[in-house]
XYZ file of C-alpha atoms in Angstrom:
604
model
C 120.049 -3.530 -134.214
C 118.827 -0.655 -132.160
C 115.923 1.266 -130.710
C 114.808 4.627 -132.045
C 112.536 7.383 -130.751
C 111.642 10.911 -131.765
C 109.413 13.899 -131.184
C 108.333 16.633 -133.562
C 106.498 19.655 -132.112
C 105.580 22.934 -133.846
C 104.846 24.922 -130.655
C 107.267 23.756 -127.940
C 110.984 24.444 -127.978
C 112.239 20.869 -127.728
C 115.687 22.018 -126.661
C 114.038 22.480 -123.265
C 112.408 19.014 -123.314
C 115.421 16.724 -123.568
C 114.519 14.932 -120.337
C 111.339 13.633 -121.985
C 113.252 12.338 -125.004
C 115.590 10.544 -122.614
C 112.600 8.915 -120.903
C 111.463 7.644 -124.292
C 114.844 6.130 -125.177
C 115.342 4.760 -121.651
C 112.097 2.814 -122.116
C 113.718 0.876 -124.981
C 117.218 0.552 -123.532
C 117.016 -3.234 -123.960
C 117.014 -2.789 -127.751
C 120.336 -0.984 -127.610
C 122.309 -1.691 -124.438
C 125.685 -0.634 -125.882
C 125.264 3.124 -126.335
C 122.777 5.998 -126.370
C 122.534 9.260 -128.236
C 120.292 12.268 -128.767
C 120.012 15.215 -131.148
C 117.655 18.120 -130.490
C 116.669 21.258 -132.372
C 113.806 23.672 -131.786
C 111.158 21.535 -133.507
C 112.720 18.066 -133.577
C 114.239 15.656 -131.071
C 115.717 12.315 -132.141
C 116.906 9.620 -129.743
C 118.771 6.368 -130.208
C 119.761 3.223 -128.288
C 122.484 1.201 -129.994
C 123.222 -2.502 -130.239
C 126.626 -2.616 -131.898
C 126.810 -5.085 -134.810
C 128.715 -3.280 -137.597
C 131.437 -0.601 -137.334
C 131.608 -0.162 -133.528
C 133.381 3.188 -133.759
C 131.721 4.719 -136.789
C 128.029 3.946 -136.467
C 127.118 6.293 -133.624
C 123.642 7.825 -133.764
C 121.770 10.028 -134.265
C 124.006 10.642 -137.275
C 124.228 14.140 -138.727
C 124.968 15.629 -142.102
C 125.643 19.340 -142.227
C 126.914 21.941 -144.694
C 126.336 25.653 -144.952
C 122.733 25.302 -145.992
C 121.607 21.862 -144.979
C 121.337 19.928 -141.718
C 119.895 16.416 -141.596
C 119.647 14.068 -138.593
C 119.042 10.313 -138.776
C 118.025 7.750 -136.167
C 117.946 4.231 -137.568
C 117.286 0.632 -136.564
C 118.236 -2.171 -138.918
C 120.687 -3.434 -141.506
C 121.087 -2.552 -145.180
C 122.311 -5.751 -146.817
C 123.212 -3.931 -150.025
C 125.024 -1.055 -148.339
C 128.372 -1.863 -149.967
C 126.884 -1.577 -153.476
C 125.025 1.582 -152.492
C 128.198 3.072 -151.037
C 130.052 2.427 -154.295
C 127.228 3.951 -156.317
C 127.019 7.022 -154.094
C 130.786 7.482 -154.134
C 130.579 7.561 -157.926
C 128.025 10.344 -157.589
C 130.424 12.432 -155.509
C 129.513 11.465 -151.942
C 132.304 10.999 -149.407
C 132.132 8.728 -146.374
C 133.804 8.947 -142.965
C 132.721 5.566 -141.548
C 132.243 1.931 -142.579
C 128.651 1.864 -141.320
C 125.458 1.260 -143.251
C 123.974 4.123 -141.206
C 126.027 6.660 -143.137
C 125.027 4.973 -146.411
C 121.348 5.384 -145.509
C 121.907 9.048 -144.659
C 123.654 9.757 -147.961
C 120.994 7.812 -149.836
C 118.458 10.299 -148.516
C 120.725 13.184 -149.577
C 120.920 11.749 -153.096
C 117.392 10.453 -153.667
C 115.219 12.095 -151.021
C 112.143 10.104 -150.042
C 112.753 7.786 -152.999
C 115.772 6.376 -151.119
C 113.687 3.514 -149.707
C 113.298 2.089 -153.205
C 117.066 1.528 -153.304
C 117.323 -0.451 -150.061
C 117.580 -4.195 -149.505
C 117.441 -4.824 -145.798
C 115.476 -4.628 -142.608
C 114.991 -1.115 -141.346
C 112.966 1.472 -139.486
C 114.250 5.023 -139.455
C 113.427 8.651 -138.803
C 115.104 11.445 -140.798
C 114.640 15.084 -139.832
C 115.416 17.593 -142.577
C 116.032 20.908 -140.821
C 115.871 22.995 -143.987
C 112.516 21.543 -145.057
C 111.238 21.264 -141.463
C 110.163 17.774 -142.395
C 110.282 14.272 -140.908
C 110.503 11.078 -142.937
C 109.683 7.743 -141.315
C 110.459 4.594 -143.317
C 109.927 0.875 -142.744
C 111.271 -2.144 -144.628
C 109.395 -4.109 -147.276
C 108.062 -6.925 -145.071
C 107.998 -5.062 -141.760
C 110.793 -6.948 -140.015
C 111.663 -3.875 -137.944
C 108.874 -2.134 -135.976
C 107.902 1.539 -136.059
C 105.008 3.116 -134.121
C 103.761 6.702 -134.013
C 101.072 8.925 -132.577
C 99.989 12.426 -133.473
C 99.762 14.241 -130.179
C 98.929 17.898 -129.525
C 100.979 20.029 -131.889
C 103.182 17.323 -133.264
C 104.087 13.680 -133.632
C 105.946 11.057 -131.605
C 107.548 7.887 -132.960
C 109.423 4.916 -131.573
C 110.528 1.337 -132.136
C 108.130 0.121 -129.474
C 104.869 1.382 -128.014
C 106.484 1.787 -124.600
C 108.657 4.588 -126.002
C 105.493 6.551 -126.839
C 103.838 5.765 -123.512
C 106.909 7.204 -121.771
C 105.829 10.629 -123.020
C 103.655 12.398 -120.413
C 101.007 13.418 -122.959
C 100.356 9.878 -124.240
C 97.757 7.879 -122.312
C 97.298 4.106 -122.243
C 93.731 3.812 -123.494
C 91.789 1.260 -125.498
C 88.520 1.878 -127.332
C 85.999 -0.306 -129.138
C 88.332 -0.931 -132.080
C 91.152 -1.914 -129.729
C 88.919 -4.333 -127.833
C 87.754 -5.870 -131.107
C 91.389 -6.384 -132.048
C 92.288 -7.768 -128.628
C 89.488 -10.337 -128.486
C 88.564 -10.702 -132.146
C 91.979 -10.918 -133.791
C 94.035 -12.109 -130.820
C 97.805 -11.663 -131.094
C 97.473 -11.431 -134.915
C 96.499 -7.766 -134.891
C 95.626 -5.882 -138.058
C 98.697 -4.190 -139.633
C 98.668 -0.495 -138.784
C 96.639 -1.078 -135.622
C 98.489 -0.853 -132.316
C 95.505 -1.668 -130.015
C 96.137 1.444 -127.905
C 93.865 4.339 -128.823
C 95.488 6.937 -131.128
C 98.674 4.881 -131.591
C 99.403 3.465 -135.049
C 102.269 1.785 -136.837
C 103.943 2.614 -140.106
C 102.927 -0.336 -142.249
C 105.420 -2.618 -143.950
C 106.574 -1.319 -147.333
C 105.483 2.227 -146.478
C 107.073 5.524 -145.609
C 105.574 8.647 -144.147
C 106.314 12.346 -144.629
C 105.299 14.676 -141.816
C 105.512 18.468 -141.792
C 103.468 21.423 -140.550
C 101.006 20.955 -143.419
C 100.161 17.425 -142.292
C 101.015 13.784 -142.953
C 101.523 11.897 -146.209
C 101.583 8.080 -146.252
C 103.172 6.350 -149.243
C 103.294 2.659 -150.118
C 106.596 2.219 -151.930
C 106.481 -1.578 -152.278
C 103.768 -4.107 -152.884
C 103.368 -7.528 -154.435
C 102.618 -7.508 -158.172
C 100.803 -10.396 -159.819
C 101.982 -11.665 -163.182
C 102.275 -15.004 -164.931
C 105.292 -17.047 -163.842
C 107.241 -17.807 -167.015
C 110.250 -19.813 -165.749
C 110.341 -23.584 -166.102
C 110.970 -25.856 -163.116
C 114.751 -26.051 -163.372
C 115.110 -22.294 -163.844
C 112.784 -21.658 -160.915
C 114.717 -23.982 -158.607
C 118.042 -22.432 -159.593
C 116.738 -18.887 -159.164
C 115.511 -19.657 -155.644
C 118.842 -21.249 -154.816
C 120.818 -18.271 -156.140
C 118.733 -15.718 -154.247
C 119.037 -17.700 -151.020
C 122.789 -18.079 -151.370
C 123.206 -14.372 -152.030
C 120.873 -13.430 -149.179
C 122.598 -15.628 -146.601
C 126.028 -14.363 -147.675
C 124.896 -10.769 -147.181
C 123.288 -11.516 -143.825
C 126.395 -13.171 -142.424
C 128.155 -9.781 -142.333
C 128.672 -8.754 -138.706
C 131.451 -7.465 -136.481
C 130.030 -9.465 -133.585
C 129.634 -13.265 -133.065
C 126.915 -14.849 -135.201
C 124.967 -18.095 -134.797
C 121.963 -19.868 -136.347
C 118.674 -21.170 -135.013
C 118.374 -24.854 -135.893
C 115.185 -26.866 -135.377
C 116.014 -29.739 -137.713
C 113.208 -28.606 -140.024
C 113.738 -27.778 -143.672
C 113.931 -23.991 -143.334
C 116.451 -23.583 -140.516
C 118.449 -26.586 -141.692
C 118.780 -25.144 -145.187
C 119.942 -21.746 -143.942
C 122.379 -23.370 -141.508
C 123.815 -25.505 -144.294
C 124.264 -22.528 -146.634
C 125.827 -20.478 -143.828
C 128.090 -23.360 -142.829
C 129.438 -23.694 -146.364
C 129.932 -19.929 -146.586
C 131.886 -20.048 -143.318
C 134.410 -22.378 -144.956
C 136.999 -23.573 -142.452
C 135.511 -21.515 -139.615
C 133.053 -23.297 -137.319
C 129.486 -22.030 -137.309
C 127.551 -22.312 -134.041
C 123.887 -23.294 -133.821
C 121.149 -23.485 -131.169
C 117.950 -25.439 -130.650
C 115.256 -25.628 -127.994
C 113.760 -28.565 -126.117
C 111.675 -29.209 -123.008
C 112.134 -31.384 -119.954
C 110.538 -34.817 -120.514
C 109.639 -33.854 -124.081
C 110.599 -37.247 -125.470
C 108.470 -39.095 -122.924
C 105.508 -36.692 -123.192
C 105.518 -36.228 -126.973
C 102.356 -37.067 -128.927
C 102.063 -36.623 -132.673
C 99.375 -34.155 -133.742
C 98.232 -32.061 -136.697
C 101.094 -29.581 -136.312
C 103.929 -31.667 -134.856
C 104.748 -34.976 -136.515
C 107.925 -35.949 -134.681
C 110.590 -34.754 -132.273
C 113.050 -32.108 -133.410
C 116.141 -33.113 -131.471
C 117.148 -36.217 -133.503
C 116.956 -34.096 -136.659
C 118.855 -31.244 -135.040
C 121.699 -33.640 -134.258
C 121.584 -35.023 -137.804
C 121.907 -31.565 -139.410
C 124.481 -30.286 -136.943
C 126.738 -33.265 -137.661
C 126.199 -32.897 -141.414
C 127.076 -29.178 -141.452
C 129.676 -29.419 -138.687
C 128.213 -26.799 -136.356
C 129.147 -26.274 -132.733
C 125.663 -26.995 -131.406
C 123.931 -26.156 -128.137
C 120.502 -27.482 -127.150
C 118.685 -25.404 -124.530
C 116.206 -27.301 -122.337
C 113.486 -25.615 -120.256
C 111.088 -26.967 -117.654
C 107.461 -25.997 -117.051
C 108.248 -23.791 -114.048
C 110.660 -21.670 -116.080
C 107.986 -21.162 -118.734
C 105.282 -20.183 -116.242
C 107.613 -17.878 -114.293
C 108.507 -15.949 -117.467
C 105.080 -15.888 -119.112
C 104.695 -12.123 -118.792
C 108.109 -11.105 -120.150
C 107.125 -11.338 -123.848
C 103.956 -9.349 -123.086
C 106.126 -6.569 -121.665
C 108.412 -6.848 -124.669
C 105.491 -6.473 -127.103
C 103.495 -4.040 -124.922
C 100.585 -6.305 -125.852
C 99.344 -9.807 -124.977
C 100.916 -12.528 -127.139
C 100.769 -16.264 -127.719
C 102.118 -17.312 -124.347
C 104.240 -20.400 -123.860
C 105.669 -20.545 -127.392
C 106.687 -16.908 -127.184
C 108.097 -17.386 -123.687
C 110.345 -20.236 -124.771
C 111.551 -18.159 -127.720
C 112.522 -15.306 -125.385
C 114.307 -17.730 -123.058
C 116.165 -19.250 -126.006
C 117.374 -15.819 -127.112
C 118.481 -15.076 -123.560
C 120.764 -18.105 -123.687
C 121.994 -17.393 -127.231
C 122.917 -13.840 -126.242
C 125.549 -15.247 -123.860
C 127.746 -16.269 -126.799
C 126.494 -14.273 -129.795
C 124.893 -10.997 -130.841
C 123.368 -12.022 -134.186
C 121.444 -15.074 -135.412
C 119.918 -16.341 -138.649
C 116.366 -17.693 -138.428
C 114.192 -19.711 -140.807
C 111.159 -17.617 -139.871
C 108.710 -16.773 -142.688
C 109.530 -19.643 -145.078
C 106.097 -21.196 -144.566
C 104.386 -17.907 -145.360
C 106.308 -17.119 -148.544
C 106.566 -20.726 -149.817
C 102.893 -21.509 -148.999
C 103.935 -24.280 -146.639
C 100.948 -24.458 -144.304
C 98.351 -27.252 -144.587
C 95.624 -24.643 -145.084
C 96.765 -24.056 -148.665
C 95.278 -27.330 -149.864
C 92.289 -27.745 -147.549
C 89.053 -26.633 -149.166
C 87.315 -25.624 -145.927
C 90.057 -23.078 -145.247
C 90.366 -21.852 -148.821
C 86.631 -21.054 -148.788
C 86.357 -19.907 -145.158
C 85.811 -16.217 -145.947
C 87.886 -15.232 -142.898
C 91.542 -15.415 -141.954
C 92.121 -19.177 -141.577
C 94.071 -18.899 -138.321
C 91.066 -17.237 -136.644
C 89.145 -20.488 -136.974
C 91.512 -21.889 -134.355
C 91.333 -19.031 -131.829
C 87.614 -18.423 -131.618
C 87.616 -19.237 -127.911
C 89.081 -15.842 -127.029
C 85.940 -13.977 -128.047
C 83.681 -16.754 -126.746
C 84.540 -15.976 -123.116
C 83.642 -12.289 -123.320
C 80.609 -10.969 -121.480
C 77.476 -11.282 -123.592
C 76.604 -7.583 -123.491
C 80.119 -6.699 -124.657
C 79.964 -9.276 -127.430
C 76.661 -7.793 -128.578
C 78.239 -4.360 -128.642
C 81.463 -5.276 -130.430
C 80.037 -7.561 -133.134
C 83.283 -9.542 -133.247
C 82.329 -11.712 -136.219
C 81.409 -8.661 -138.275
C 84.683 -7.024 -137.272
C 86.681 -10.047 -138.423
C 84.859 -10.125 -141.749
C 85.424 -6.397 -142.197
C 89.174 -6.785 -141.700
C 89.222 -9.735 -144.104
C 87.356 -7.750 -146.748
C 89.815 -4.861 -146.331
C 92.664 -7.268 -146.994
C 90.862 -8.685 -150.044
C 90.654 -5.202 -151.561
C 94.455 -4.990 -151.469
C 94.911 -8.357 -153.210
C 96.552 -8.015 -156.649
C 94.522 -10.508 -158.677
C 95.799 -12.227 -161.811
C 93.351 -12.610 -164.650
C 93.086 -16.060 -166.211
C 93.889 -18.141 -163.129
C 91.754 -21.156 -162.330
C 89.415 -20.994 -159.344
C 91.740 -23.044 -157.140
C 94.795 -21.006 -158.203
C 92.987 -17.763 -157.361
C 92.060 -19.120 -153.929
C 95.626 -20.203 -153.237
C 96.965 -16.806 -154.316
C 94.443 -15.199 -151.976
C 95.559 -17.463 -149.146
C 99.194 -16.630 -149.850
C 98.431 -12.907 -149.736
C 96.708 -13.238 -146.372
C 99.644 -15.078 -144.863
C 102.285 -12.699 -146.216
C 100.464 -9.473 -145.351
C 98.413 -10.428 -142.274
C 99.962 -13.456 -140.528
C 103.656 -12.875 -141.206
C 103.621 -9.492 -139.410
C 102.627 -11.310 -136.216
C 105.511 -13.770 -136.609
C 107.988 -10.959 -137.228
C 106.659 -8.967 -134.262
C 107.122 -11.996 -132.046
C 110.664 -12.572 -133.229
C 111.726 -8.933 -132.993
C 110.387 -8.232 -129.491
C 111.529 -11.548 -127.995
C 115.049 -11.116 -129.372
C 115.478 -7.390 -128.832
C 114.264 -7.700 -125.242
C 117.617 -9.395 -124.687
C 119.634 -7.059 -126.923
C 119.942 -9.789 -129.562
C 119.550 -9.395 -133.330
C 117.750 -12.028 -135.406
C 117.936 -11.882 -139.196
C 115.364 -13.517 -141.463
C 116.786 -14.418 -144.911
C 113.453 -15.746 -146.184
C 112.110 -12.174 -145.891
C 114.452 -10.825 -148.563
C 111.970 -8.927 -150.720
C 113.570 -10.238 -153.932
C 112.775 -13.795 -152.883
C 109.241 -12.867 -151.782
C 108.540 -11.122 -155.098
C 109.749 -14.114 -157.074
C 107.851 -16.677 -155.015
C 104.636 -14.676 -155.103
C 103.972 -15.589 -158.724
C 105.096 -19.218 -158.641
C 101.944 -21.379 -158.860
C 101.144 -23.394 -155.752
C 101.357 -26.601 -157.777
C 104.996 -25.773 -158.574
C 105.765 -24.734 -154.996
C 104.273 -28.047 -153.903
C 106.215 -30.107 -156.463
C 106.859 -33.764 -155.593
C 103.547 -33.676 -153.690
C 105.126 -32.270 -150.539
C 104.830 -28.841 -148.923
C 107.599 -26.461 -150.039
C 108.757 -29.056 -152.559
C 110.389 -26.330 -154.635
C 112.541 -25.290 -151.661
C 113.476 -28.907 -151.021
C 114.769 -29.148 -154.589
C 116.669 -25.867 -154.226
C 118.461 -27.251 -151.143
C 119.437 -30.561 -152.770
C 123.143 -29.661 -152.794
C 123.080 -28.658 -149.156
C 121.078 -31.237 -147.176
C 120.819 -35.046 -146.989
C 117.665 -36.433 -148.593
C 116.125 -37.585 -145.313
C 116.386 -34.049 -143.890
C 115.067 -32.472 -147.104
C 112.092 -34.806 -147.109
C 111.169 -34.449 -143.454
C 107.557 -33.292 -143.225
C 106.813 -29.955 -141.599
C 106.671 -29.951 -137.807
C 105.660 -26.757 -136.047
C 107.646 -24.858 -133.426
C 107.882 -27.142 -130.365
C 105.471 -26.849 -127.456
C 105.773 -28.384 -124.019
C 103.499 -31.336 -123.274
C 104.306 -31.259 -119.573
C 101.084 -31.354 -117.536
C 102.812 -29.167 -114.959
C 102.614 -26.225 -117.335
C 98.858 -26.591 -117.735
C 98.446 -26.863 -113.975
C 100.540 -23.741 -113.495
C 98.512 -21.531 -115.849
C 95.231 -23.060 -114.643
C 96.029 -22.122 -111.027
C 97.073 -18.642 -112.175
C 93.806 -18.254 -114.081
C 91.843 -19.321 -111.010
C 93.604 -16.760 -108.860
C 92.597 -14.049 -111.349
C 88.974 -15.219 -111.325
C 88.966 -15.262 -107.519
C 90.327 -11.725 -107.196
C 87.510 -9.134 -107.528
C 90.122 -6.484 -108.397
C 91.237 -8.316 -111.562
C 90.603 -5.825 -114.399
C 89.801 -8.530 -116.951
C 86.656 -9.456 -114.982
C 85.013 -6.355 -116.479
C 85.434 -7.926 -119.916
C 85.012 -11.695 -119.584
C 82.357 -14.032 -118.249
C 84.104 -15.650 -115.280
C 81.591 -18.506 -115.178
C 82.439 -19.520 -118.746
C 86.132 -19.693 -117.891
C 85.468 -21.642 -114.677
C 83.423 -24.124 -116.689
C 86.420 -24.689 -118.953
C 88.639 -25.346 -115.960
C 86.184 -27.867 -114.552
C 85.508 -29.639 -117.870
C 87.779 -32.685 -117.832
C 86.937 -33.459 -121.471
C 88.403 -30.200 -122.746
C 91.601 -30.332 -124.770
C 94.291 -29.040 -122.415
C 96.315 -27.885 -125.433
C 93.596 -25.461 -126.554
C 92.609 -24.401 -123.048
C 96.153 -23.656 -121.900
C 96.602 -21.352 -124.916
C 93.430 -19.512 -123.943
C 94.584 -19.215 -120.325
C 97.992 -17.993 -121.490
C 96.278 -15.204 -123.375
C 93.733 -14.224 -120.726
C 96.428 -14.088 -118.042
C 98.410 -11.725 -120.235
C 95.380 -9.535 -120.985
C 94.687 -9.177 -117.266
C 98.270 -8.315 -116.377
C 98.520 -5.969 -119.391
C 95.447 -4.030 -118.267
C 96.934 -3.810 -114.780
C 100.599 -3.140 -115.552
C 99.962 -0.549 -118.270
C 97.056 0.960 -116.329
C 94.924 0.752 -119.447
C 91.701 2.756 -119.448
C 88.849 1.147 -121.399
C 86.935 3.841 -123.309
C 83.716 2.566 -124.897
């Protein structure tokens, strides 16, 4: 994986502005610690930071194609999992290759198919292609949005980058937030609306889209979307199809010239991928990693999201597959001390402790590997969350996860709440998502509601999960692949009725059947347990004291936005759930430090 950045300008000679391009790529050095590169012409400047995974010698970027009449430059972040098939097809069409990299395959795909090239790709990618002859930029992003890509139109041109910080490194881009950004920050929380980047005038290329930019303007194209149609396969065919796609996907995603490992929680998703990868490894030993917390066994309490401890199941799966397993254990102090790192990775406030532990896990995994497989996104694409069969959520009329984070907006100052109309904003965003929903005529009322719920999770919640994974991993120069995001699998699952997905009266029952040849029955039938969270009271005390110090400091920028008395009341209320309150404090601490560190100007 890598970090990309670029600058198109119709008035400046960018050959004299290379120092600014370097500032942009330096800002994302963590994404590509192994090498850097730049290519500059009069109107275009492309930069690259490289994390070497495939073809160490041949994948240098920006990569150029040039003949007598045509010059094209590419900067690219990602992996094309079908690059070998594409290379064979392109060779048959007369293309010649000088490297073994998928980067060169992407470049020649553009030469052959132009902007339609994205329709040929299976992978995770974000790229910028400058066509010197056409004086035109193409920005493309993968089907599900695994790889990030932000842009801003500034002055006489456009800037783009893998992360917002690359854009903010440009002297003409200011860190500002307006009414829409504040509504996102306090109304949507970390689950921002796709396309919105919170900062004023900064946007993201949406998943499944590409963009063409030239002197005439900008064209946005959606090249992939979910299509609703009646699922015609019977149960056995459906199970076998899922199994075959997963096996093919994992095999493709095991390709790497650097050490690879898996994330293993003992849950169905990560266990299944680890088992498939372990069998594919054959006589080689696959490594795996899990996360735990100091005193977790003693402090653990079963709740709605977490039914039992992960570690016994991790051990069970590791022994079954034969992995070389490492369990990483963190204490509360480590979590508090590193709370702000994921915020700096995302350039935005996030979910706090859970995100912090993920970053710390990747930091440890990076010591022995460069690439990992993750079970992320299985719950979204297999409809695995409890909300899919709870009537109050199916009929909520808002994104179901917002019902659990209402406290963020509740602590805002009353006059600001009156001005922002947070509830109306949430409903507006939900209605916008509904308009994109591809309905299927003839479904029952409950089936239509479940399809709607599935759409919201795939297109609105999953982007948050993928953002979290990408920034936490790439902050350490570590690549995480997500097999459950293979668009072929997502397309197939989209039309499988919830009743079939939930076969055997258990969430993701269809996946459990597909993994029958890979996992013991007790592992396959383990009920879903969410990503682990520390129960150590010391963590709550740590963030509570931090929150108090912010409230007691008149210079704290967040005090212009929140009602300090409301937050103090929460701290003093001994009946409050510490689990919910610590999540709120996590977020408010990050908002305050984000406003301060990024010197954000609030423009209302």
